[in-house]
XYZ file of N, CA and C in Angstrom:
255
model
N 128.230 166.684 221.373
C 126.860 166.291 221.498
C 126.656 165.579 222.837
N 125.493 165.741 223.436
C 125.262 165.144 224.748
C 125.156 163.631 224.682
N 125.616 163.000 225.746
C 125.529 161.554 225.898
C 124.521 161.267 226.995
N 123.698 160.254 226.799
C 122.694 159.887 227.789
C 123.398 159.322 229.016
N 123.457 160.101 230.077
C 124.173 159.672 231.279
C 123.386 158.674 232.108
N 122.132 158.435 231.765
C 121.346 157.463 232.533
C 121.713 156.029 232.169
N 122.371 155.845 231.047
C 122.796 154.520 230.612
C 124.302 154.536 230.397
N 125.072 154.040 231.375
C 126.534 154.040 231.224
C 126.951 153.283 229.964
N 127.865 153.855 229.237
C 128.359 153.229 228.024
C 127.415 153.338 226.852
N 126.363 154.160 226.980
C 125.399 154.273 225.885
C 126.032 155.002 224.709
N 125.462 154.741 223.535
C 125.951 155.385 222.321
C 125.480 156.828 222.290
N 126.158 157.641 221.517
C 125.718 159.013 221.348
C 124.357 159.016 220.698
N 123.510 159.921 221.126
C 122.139 159.974 220.628
C 122.072 160.411 219.165
N 123.064 161.158 218.675
C 123.009 161.689 217.311
C 123.698 160.790 216.288
N 124.177 159.625 216.690
C 124.880 158.731 215.775
C 124.118 157.414 215.688
N 123.691 157.067 214.486
C 122.973 155.808 214.276
C 123.975 154.658 214.223
N 123.569 153.480 214.668
C 124.473 152.325 214.578
C 124.703 151.944 213.114
N 125.799 151.282 212.850
C 126.129 150.865 211.493
C 125.320 149.621 211.149
N 124.720 149.621 209.964
C 123.929 148.485 209.508
C 124.856 147.337 209.090
N 124.258 146.182 208.861
C 125.034 145.036 208.379
C 125.676 145.372 207.038
N 124.923 146.009 206.149
C 125.475 146.408 204.848
C 126.635 147.385 205.035
N 126.509 148.277 205.997
C 127.589 149.225 206.278
C 128.844 148.524 206.762
N 128.685 147.541 207.633
C 129.844 146.771 208.128
C 130.512 146.004 206.995
N 129.706 145.357 206.154
C 130.271 144.605 205.029
C 131.031 145.554 204.102
N 130.435 146.700 203.798
C 131.094 147.683 202.935
C 132.388 148.174 203.571
N 132.365 148.438 204.863
C 133.570 148.905 205.553
C 134.682 147.861 205.483
N 134.344 146.614 205.727
C 135.343 145.540 205.680
C 135.915 145.401 204.277
N 135.051 145.455 203.265
C 135.541 145.340 201.891
C 136.400 146.542 201.496
N 136.064 147.730 201.981
C 136.906 148.899 201.694
C 138.273 148.761 202.358
N 138.312 148.188 203.553
C 139.594 147.949 204.225
C 140.410 146.934 203.447
N 139.763 145.842 203.012
C 140.455 144.837 202.199
C 141.030 145.489 200.943
N 140.227 146.299 200.266
C 140.698 146.975 199.060
C 141.843 147.933 199.338
N 141.723 148.682 200.428
C 142.792 149.614 200.777
C 144.091 148.912 201.111
N 143.999 147.827 201.877
C 145.203 147.058 202.200
C 145.803 146.434 200.944
N 144.941 145.936 200.065
C 145.445 145.347 198.819
C 146.184 146.397 197.992
N 145.600 147.596 197.866
C 146.274 148.650 197.106
C 147.561 149.102 197.788
N 147.568 149.093 199.114
C 148.798 149.411 199.838
C 149.902 148.415 199.536
N 149.538 147.126 199.484
C 150.523 146.102 199.135
C 151.005 146.244 197.695
N 150.078 146.601 196.798
C 150.459 146.803 195.401
C 151.442 147.973 195.305
N 151.134 149.059 195.985
C 152.000 150.239 195.926
C 153.351 150.034 196.579
N 153.376 149.336 197.707
C 154.626 149.191 198.455
C 155.499 148.043 197.942
N 154.855 146.936 197.584
C 155.633 145.728 197.283
C 155.292 145.071 195.942
N 154.384 145.681 195.177
C 153.922 145.102 193.913
C 153.322 143.709 194.126
N 152.606 143.541 195.240
C 151.931 142.286 195.551
C 150.431 142.543 195.523
N 149.753 141.887 194.596
C 148.296 141.962 194.534
C 147.773 140.717 195.247
N 147.414 140.873 196.512
C 147.024 139.738 197.333
C 145.771 139.055 196.803
N 144.801 139.821 196.328
C 143.574 139.233 195.781
C 143.909 138.358 194.579
N 144.723 138.866 193.666
C 145.118 138.082 192.493
C 145.963 136.880 192.898
N 146.793 137.043 193.915
C 147.607 135.924 194.385
C 146.752 134.815 194.975
N 145.688 135.193 195.664
C 144.830 134.193 196.306
C 143.891 133.507 195.325
N 143.327 134.269 194.388
C 142.260 133.738 193.539
C 142.632 133.618 192.067
N 143.815 134.078 191.685
C 144.223 134.048 190.282
C 144.046 135.415 189.663
N 145.021 135.839 188.859
C 144.987 137.216 188.338
C 143.808 137.514 187.428
N 143.335 136.554 186.672
C 142.230 136.811 185.751
C 141.015 135.959 186.067
N 140.921 135.491 187.307
C 139.800 134.614 187.653
C 138.529 135.419 187.894
N 137.421 134.739 187.745
C 136.135 135.373 188.019
C 136.003 135.775 189.473
N 136.608 134.996 190.369
C 136.531 135.317 191.787
C 137.291 136.604 192.115
N 138.463 136.784 191.501
C 139.209 138.044 191.698
C 138.399 139.225 191.195
N 137.814 139.071 190.023
C 136.996 140.157 189.475
C 135.802 140.443 190.375
N 135.214 139.398 190.957
C 134.077 139.596 191.859
C 134.514 140.372 193.104
N 135.692 140.036 193.643
C 136.192 140.758 194.820
C 136.426 142.218 194.468
N 137.072 142.468 193.335
C 137.315 143.854 192.914
C 136.004 144.611 192.718
N 135.015 143.959 192.121
C 133.714 144.588 191.907
C 133.041 144.907 193.243
N 133.084 143.964 194.178
C 132.474 144.202 195.493
C 133.177 145.323 196.247
N 134.493 145.398 196.133
C 135.240 146.490 196.774
C 134.828 147.827 196.159
N 134.703 147.870 194.835
C 134.277 149.103 194.165
C 132.869 149.513 194.557
N 131.952 148.548 194.590
C 130.578 148.853 195.007
C 130.533 149.306 196.461
N 131.395 148.731 197.282
C 131.465 149.152 198.681
C 131.935 150.590 198.799
N 132.868 150.973 197.956
C 133.339 152.362 197.968
C 132.221 153.320 197.559
N 131.416 152.923 196.566
C 130.281 153.754 196.167
C 129.290 153.868 197.322
N 129.024 152.752 197.998
C 128.136 152.772 199.164
C 128.740 153.642 200.274
N 130.063 153.594 200.424
C 130.732 154.451 201.409
C 130.548 155.924 201.097
N 130.586 156.274 199.826
C 130.327 157.665 199.429
C 128.907 158.049 199.803
N 127.963 157.150 199.542
C 126.567 157.396 199.915
C 126.444 157.622 201.424
N 127.096 156.762 202.219
C 127.026 156.918 203.674
C 127.634 158.242 204.126
N 128.731 158.637 203.501
C 129.349 159.914 203.860
C 128.442 161.093 203.543
N 127.713 161.018 202.435
C 126.808 162.118 202.112
C 125.675 162.193 203.132
N 125.201 161.045 203.605
C 124.168 161.043 204.642
C 124.730 161.600 205.947
N 125.941 161.191 206.307
C 126.571 161.670 207.531
C 126.872 163.167 207.415
N 127.316 163.588 206.258
C 127.635 164.992 206.046
C 126.422 165.896 206.162
N 125.243 165.374 205.874
C 124.022 166.142 206.004
C 123.622 166.390 207.447
N 124.100 165.541 208.368
C 123.744 165.672 209.779
C 124.815 166.385 210.589
N 126.041 166.376 210.129
C 127.159 166.940 210.919
C 127.931 167.944 210.085
N 128.440 168.923 210.739
C 129.314 169.897 210.101
C 130.712 169.672 210.617
N 131.675 169.655 209.691
C 133.080 169.482 210.089
C 133.703 170.792 210.442
């Protein structure tokens, strides 16, 4: 896709910037992915270690990570409608 050469370092014209909600969802998905990686590799649940295995805060983090993944699916469907792989 063409890049606006009149503005050095400009973003691609066909890609919208990520919203604040998108950034938060991305960060939470990374946290969740790293946590699952630690669980798989070392049997360490970092979220449970930090906040307690059955605490409300751990459950809130898990819920937010799950909701972020659902939002990520939504974003992918929007992106998939504009671009062909």
